[in-house]
Amino acid sequence: MIGVFDSGFGGLTILKAFLEDLPDYDYLYLGDSARTPYGNKSLKVVYEYTRQAVEFLFHEGATLIILACNTASAKALRRIQQEWLPLHYPLRRVLGVAIPLAEAAVAASRYGRIGVIGTRATIESRVYEQELHKLEPRLRIYGQACPLLVPLVEEDWVGRPETTMILKKYLRPLKSTKIDTLILGCTHYPFLKKDIARIMGKNCHVLDAPGIVSAKLADYLKRHPEIETKLLRKGRRAFYTTDDPDRFQAFGEKFLGEKISGVQAVSL
Ligand code: DGL
């Protein structure tokens, strides 16, 4: 099975793309809604929460886990891959979203000027800068933390004048740097993509994060038959939350754009 982890509901934007592009596989989704948001938590806490989530998904039968959460990808992925996985689950894999998005940004960028927006934790980790510079050291990279955007999306304030005003405030400094490509480095931002693209203007390419992560997953599965052949392909989906399952279902259906059922409450 493919496990998808997020700090809450946001990762369902990534799962949605997986279900559209790779519908046959079995998926387990875990949202740590009881402890969300991760975006303003410390390295130590995000690592520990993410490690617990990964352990849970492996225990439930995942062979491969995607950390859909940018904050978890930024703050916990490398340590999990390098220190924890080899000791506990050497034959299983955990992947994140930063490398796929960095690769797509380098491919899309015309003038090597790339912007990244995300939670405070993601931007402060400088993970995108590191991954982008590994691919192309001459890039100019501009990061902007946008901590108010996650609650605005969760409150369903997309398209309201207040949200547009806040978006403009965050994006204006980036726009003035003349970036040609923008990475939406947070699970929730696809909901704001149209507004972001309008504010950034036609000279800035705003990347479609879920589509990119999904295409990279398809490519990974082609290149790694030792993992792919272990995945079940019965089209089953299971949803777990650390908070109220009814609330998860209501929010989840909005994020996923389809009905979900049988959400189970778990503690990590
Ligand atoms: N899922 C988080 C991310 O992509 C956003 C929500 C949070 O702060 O936990 O960074």
Tab-separated table of C-alpha atoms and ligand atoms in Angstrom:
chain	number	residue	atom	x	y	z
A	1	MET	CA	0.000	0.000	0.000
A	2	ILE	CA	1.000	3.615	-0.494
A	3	GLY	CA	0.826	5.687	2.694
A	4	VAL	CA	0.188	9.415	2.440
A	5	PHE	CA	0.908	11.530	5.492
A	6	ASP	CA	-0.018	15.087	6.314
A	7	SER	CA	-0.318	17.194	9.444
A	8	GLY	CA	-4.072	17.416	8.732
A	9	PHE	CA	-6.375	17.700	5.726
A	10	GLY	CA	-4.093	19.538	3.314
A	11	GLY	CA	-2.324	16.436	2.026
A	12	LEU	CA	-5.613	15.344	0.498
A	13	THR	CA	-4.799	17.771	-2.346
A	14	ILE	CA	-1.832	15.493	-3.107
A	15	LEU	CA	-3.827	12.288	-2.586
A	16	LYS	CA	-6.448	13.657	-5.009
A	17	ALA	CA	-3.818	13.828	-7.761
A	18	PHE	CA	-2.602	10.295	-6.930
A	19	LEU	CA	-6.170	8.963	-7.160
A	20	GLU	CA	-6.643	10.653	-10.532
A	21	ASP	CA	-3.324	9.574	-12.040
A	22	LEU	CA	-2.640	6.255	-10.280
A	23	PRO	CA	-6.094	5.024	-9.206
A	24	ASP	CA	-5.395	1.284	-9.041
A	25	TYR	CA	-3.093	1.299	-6.031
A	26	ASP	CA	-4.298	0.905	-2.451
A	27	TYR	CA	-3.827	4.068	-0.360
A	28	LEU	CA	-3.708	4.786	3.367
A	29	TYR	CA	-4.056	8.436	4.379
A	30	LEU	CA	-3.162	9.698	7.835
A	31	GLY	CA	-3.931	13.262	8.942
A	32	ASP	CA	-2.544	14.317	12.318
A	33	SER	CA	-5.417	16.759	12.808
A	34	ALA	CA	-5.134	16.680	16.600
A	35	ARG	CA	-1.666	18.229	16.443
A	36	THR	CA	-1.946	20.388	13.339
A	37	PRO	CA	-0.565	22.889	12.378
A	38	TYR	CA	3.056	21.763	12.063
A	39	GLY	CA	4.019	24.951	10.222
A	40	ASN	CA	5.092	26.879	13.288
A	41	LYS	CA	6.517	24.001	15.349
A	42	SER	CA	10.164	23.265	16.118
A	43	LEU	CA	12.417	20.827	14.287
A	44	LYS	CA	12.402	18.410	17.212
A	45	VAL	CA	8.610	18.309	17.471
A	46	VAL	CA	7.953	18.012	13.719
A	47	TYR	CA	10.524	15.188	13.499
A	48	GLU	CA	9.002	13.269	16.401
A	49	TYR	CA	5.395	13.659	15.195
A	50	THR	CA	6.341	12.672	11.649
A	51	ARG	CA	8.329	9.653	12.812
A	52	GLN	CA	5.336	8.451	14.833
A	53	ALA	CA	3.082	8.886	11.795
A	54	VAL	CA	5.481	6.971	9.551
A	55	GLU	CA	5.691	4.166	12.088
A	56	PHE	CA	1.889	3.998	12.220
A	57	LEU	CA	1.516	3.803	8.433
A	58	PHE	CA	4.181	1.101	8.172
A	59	HIS	CA	2.424	-0.831	10.919
A	60	GLU	CA	-0.823	-0.604	8.908
A	61	GLY	CA	0.934	-2.130	5.909
A	62	ALA	CA	2.383	0.725	3.841
A	63	THR	CA	5.478	-0.179	1.796
A	64	LEU	CA	6.035	3.338	0.530
A	65	ILE	CA	5.072	6.577	2.293
A	66	ILE	CA	4.810	10.021	0.747
A	67	LEU	CA	5.115	12.912	3.179
A	68	ALA	CA	2.591	15.183	1.459
A	69	CYS	CA	3.202	17.780	4.161
A	70	ASN	CA	5.878	20.278	3.104
A	71	THR	CA	6.743	21.082	6.701
A	72	ALA	CA	7.332	17.396	7.506
A	73	SER	CA	9.277	16.976	4.250
A	74	ALA	CA	11.394	19.984	5.169
A	75	LYS	CA	12.058	19.187	8.810
A	76	ALA	CA	11.866	15.419	9.236
A	77	LEU	CA	12.357	13.571	5.955
A	78	ARG	CA	16.132	13.512	5.722
A	79	ARG	CA	16.623	12.313	9.289
A	80	ILE	CA	13.957	9.640	8.891
A	81	GLN	CA	15.576	8.423	5.656
A	82	GLN	CA	19.121	8.491	6.948
A	83	GLU	CA	18.837	7.493	10.608
A	84	TRP	CA	15.520	5.847	11.386
A	85	LEU	CA	14.527	3.888	8.280
A	86	PRO	CA	17.735	1.854	7.843
A	87	LEU	CA	17.448	0.639	11.449
A	88	HIS	CA	13.719	-0.097	11.552
A	89	TYR	CA	12.354	-0.654	8.018
A	90	PRO	CA	15.321	-0.995	5.639
A	91	LEU	CA	13.196	-2.393	2.796
A	92	ARG	CA	10.538	0.313	2.865
A	93	ARG	CA	10.714	3.864	1.595
A	94	VAL	CA	9.683	7.365	2.665
A	95	LEU	CA	9.652	10.176	0.094
A	96	GLY	CA	8.798	13.863	0.359
A	97	VAL	CA	7.564	16.663	-1.857
A	98	ALA	CA	10.513	19.091	-1.877
A	99	ILE	CA	12.778	17.250	-4.357
A	100	PRO	CA	10.015	16.672	-6.959
A	101	LEU	CA	8.968	20.322	-6.747
A	102	ALA	CA	12.553	21.568	-6.919
A	103	GLU	CA	13.206	19.434	-10.026
A	104	ALA	CA	10.048	20.700	-11.693
A	105	ALA	CA	10.930	24.300	-10.868
A	106	VAL	CA	14.398	23.978	-12.417
A	107	ALA	CA	12.857	22.445	-15.535
A	108	ALA	CA	10.243	25.213	-15.786
A	109	SER	CA	12.416	28.221	-14.978
A	110	ARG	CA	13.507	30.314	-17.969
A	111	TYR	CA	15.753	32.844	-16.264
A	112	GLY	CA	16.761	30.966	-13.095
A	113	ARG	CA	14.748	33.147	-10.717
A	114	ILE	CA	12.593	30.951	-8.494
A	115	GLY	CA	10.270	31.877	-5.625
A	116	VAL	CA	9.012	29.604	-2.861
A	117	ILE	CA	6.100	30.190	-0.515
A	118	GLY	CA	5.261	27.961	2.456
A	119	THR	CA	4.784	27.812	6.190
A	120	ARG	CA	7.252	29.597	8.418
A	121	ALA	CA	8.901	26.254	9.284
A	122	THR	CA	9.331	25.273	5.635
A	123	ILE	CA	10.811	28.615	4.602
A	124	GLU	CA	13.110	28.822	7.643
A	125	SER	CA	14.393	25.278	6.974
A	126	ARG	CA	15.709	26.509	3.580
A	127	VAL	CA	15.060	23.031	2.223
A	128	TYR	CA	13.953	24.329	-1.174
A	129	GLU	CA	17.037	26.501	-1.476
A	130	GLN	CA	19.254	23.499	-0.722
A	131	GLU	CA	17.504	21.192	-3.170
A	132	LEU	CA	17.358	23.833	-5.907
A	133	HIS	CA	21.016	24.753	-5.503
A	134	LYS	CA	22.025	21.080	-5.667
A	135	LEU	CA	20.390	20.963	-9.078
A	136	GLU	CA	21.619	24.339	-10.318
A	137	PRO	CA	23.989	26.413	-8.159
A	138	ARG	CA	23.471	29.624	-10.158
A	139	LEU	CA	19.759	29.955	-9.401
A	140	ARG	CA	18.452	33.029	-7.584
A	141	ILE	CA	15.956	31.850	-4.969
A	142	TYR	CA	13.511	33.970	-2.997
A	143	GLY	CA	11.458	32.530	-0.102
A	144	GLN	CA	8.418	34.006	1.582
A	145	ALA	CA	6.688	32.555	4.655
A	146	CYS	CA	2.884	32.925	4.453
A	147	PRO	CA	1.626	31.749	7.854
A	148	LEU	CA	-1.881	33.198	7.490
A	149	LEU	CA	-2.801	31.239	4.359
A	150	VAL	CA	-3.443	27.801	5.932
A	151	PRO	CA	-6.154	29.083	8.329
A	152	LEU	CA	-7.744	31.158	5.544
A	153	VAL	CA	-8.079	28.050	3.348
A	154	GLU	CA	-9.390	25.963	6.238
A	155	GLU	CA	-11.963	28.658	7.019
A	156	ASP	CA	-13.077	28.552	3.369
A	157	TRP	CA	-12.075	32.168	2.809
A	158	VAL	CA	-10.669	31.506	-0.671
A	159	GLY	CA	-11.710	34.304	-3.049
A	160	ARG	CA	-12.718	36.739	-0.286
A	161	PRO	CA	-11.340	40.294	-0.520
A	162	GLU	CA	-9.534	39.886	2.821
A	163	THR	CA	-7.691	36.832	1.491
A	164	THR	CA	-6.745	38.618	-1.728
A	165	MET	CA	-5.420	41.518	0.317
A	166	ILE	CA	-3.250	39.215	2.456
A	167	LEU	CA	-2.040	37.337	-0.627
A	168	LYS	CA	-1.008	40.635	-2.231
A	169	LYS	CA	0.871	41.622	0.908
A	170	TYR	CA	2.819	38.340	0.884
A	171	LEU	CA	3.388	38.161	-2.868
A	172	ARG	CA	4.310	41.787	-3.630
A	173	PRO	CA	7.920	41.458	-2.358
A	174	LEU	CA	8.318	38.266	-4.409
A	175	LYS	CA	6.853	39.890	-7.489
A	176	SER	CA	9.335	42.740	-7.210
A	177	THR	CA	12.223	40.222	-7.433
A	178	LYS	CA	10.985	39.276	-10.940
A	179	ILE	CA	10.836	35.552	-10.278
A	180	ASP	CA	9.807	33.544	-13.336
A	181	THR	CA	8.681	30.415	-11.447
A	182	LEU	CA	6.866	30.013	-8.124
A	183	ILE	CA	6.779	26.864	-5.985
A	184	LEU	CA	3.640	26.469	-3.864
A	185	GLY	CA	5.442	24.813	-0.950
A	186	CYS	CA	2.420	24.007	1.208
A	187	THR	CA	-0.386	21.483	0.922
A	188	HIS	CA	-3.112	24.132	1.158
A	189	TYR	CA	-1.946	26.547	-1.524
A	190	PRO	CA	-3.397	24.721	-4.568
A	191	PHE	CA	-6.755	26.152	-3.422
A	192	LEU	CA	-5.297	29.631	-3.888
A	193	LYS	CA	-3.430	28.896	-7.128
A	194	LYS	CA	-5.716	30.912	-9.422
A	195	ASP	CA	-5.533	34.001	-7.201
A	196	ILE	CA	-1.774	33.608	-6.755
A	197	ALA	CA	-1.273	33.274	-10.532
A	198	ARG	CA	-3.394	36.359	-11.160
A	199	ILE	CA	-1.408	38.429	-8.655
A	200	MET	CA	1.987	37.187	-9.922
A	201	GLY	CA	1.076	37.956	-13.536
A	202	LYS	CA	1.762	36.167	-16.783
A	203	ASN	CA	5.554	36.299	-16.548
A	204	CYS	CA	5.581	33.971	-13.541
A	205	HIS	CA	4.833	30.279	-13.902
A	206	VAL	CA	3.001	28.991	-10.791
A	207	LEU	CA	3.697	25.272	-10.462
A	208	ASP	CA	0.919	22.721	-10.013
A	209	ALA	CA	2.313	20.933	-6.953
A	210	PRO	CA	-0.111	17.957	-6.710
A	211	GLY	CA	0.222	17.162	-10.436
A	212	ILE	CA	4.008	17.333	-10.219
A	213	VAL	CA	4.271	15.135	-7.122
A	214	SER	CA	1.930	12.602	-8.700
A	215	ALA	CA	3.895	12.467	-11.981
A	216	LYS	CA	7.134	12.025	-10.014
A	217	LEU	CA	5.557	9.200	-8.022
A	218	ALA	CA	4.547	7.440	-11.252
A	219	ASP	CA	8.106	7.831	-12.500
A	220	TYR	CA	9.557	6.553	-9.198
A	221	LEU	CA	7.353	3.462	-9.341
A	222	LYS	CA	8.553	2.724	-12.897
A	223	ARG	CA	12.171	3.016	-11.812
A	224	HIS	CA	11.750	0.956	-8.619
A	225	PRO	CA	10.109	-2.381	-9.408
A	226	GLU	CA	11.400	-3.757	-6.085
A	227	ILE	CA	8.960	-1.380	-4.356
A	228	GLU	CA	6.208	-1.262	-7.004
A	229	THR	CA	5.690	-5.028	-7.094
A	230	LYS	CA	5.020	-5.023	-3.337
A	231	LEU	CA	2.151	-2.517	-3.635
A	232	LEU	CA	-1.420	-3.800	-3.626
A	233	ARG	CA	-3.599	-2.752	-6.563
A	234	LYS	CA	-7.173	-3.267	-5.476
A	235	GLY	CA	-8.143	0.409	-5.486
A	236	ARG	CA	-8.792	0.442	-1.718
A	237	ARG	CA	-8.577	3.632	0.364
A	238	ALA	CA	-8.370	3.941	4.152
A	239	PHE	CA	-8.439	7.214	6.085
A	240	TYR	CA	-7.073	7.770	9.582
A	241	THR	CA	-7.143	10.878	11.728
A	242	THR	CA	-5.839	11.673	15.183
A	243	ASP	CA	-8.891	13.895	15.837
A	244	ASP	CA	-12.649	13.650	15.307
A	245	PRO	CA	-13.467	11.329	12.344
A	246	ASP	CA	-16.733	13.121	11.466
A	247	ARG	CA	-14.961	16.442	11.178
A	248	PHE	CA	-12.227	14.794	9.140
A	249	GLN	CA	-14.833	13.339	6.808
A	250	ALA	CA	-16.575	16.694	6.271
A	251	PHE	CA	-13.324	18.599	5.658
A	252	GLY	CA	-11.800	15.684	3.807
A	253	GLU	CA	-14.579	15.520	1.255
A	254	LYS	CA	-14.089	19.214	0.541
A	255	PHE	CA	-10.339	18.825	0.076
A	256	LEU	CA	-10.550	15.590	-1.897
A	257	GLY	CA	-13.572	16.590	-3.945
A	258	GLU	CA	-15.201	13.193	-3.461
A	259	LYS	CA	-17.072	11.183	-0.822
A	260	ILE	CA	-15.004	9.444	1.816
A	261	SER	CA	-16.210	6.911	4.362
A	262	GLY	CA	-15.001	4.780	7.234
A	263	VAL	CA	-12.603	7.373	8.689
A	264	GLN	CA	-10.917	5.850	11.745
A	265	ALA	CA	-9.686	7.762	14.783
A	266	VAL	CA	-6.212	6.683	15.932
A	267	SER	CA	-3.635	7.812	18.453
A	268	LEU	CA	0.027	7.845	17.514
B	1	DGL	N1	0.637	20.573	5.714
B	1	DGL	C1	1.401	21.748	6.046
B	1	DGL	C2	2.438	22.023	4.958
B	1	DGL	O1	2.293	21.601	3.823
B	1	DGL	C3	0.504	22.952	6.243
B	1	DGL	C4	-0.337	22.872	7.502
B	1	DGL	C5	0.476	22.882	8.778
B	1	DGL	O2	1.116	23.916	9.099
B	1	DGL	O3	0.498	21.849	9.441
B	1	DGL	O4	3.426	22.639	5.236
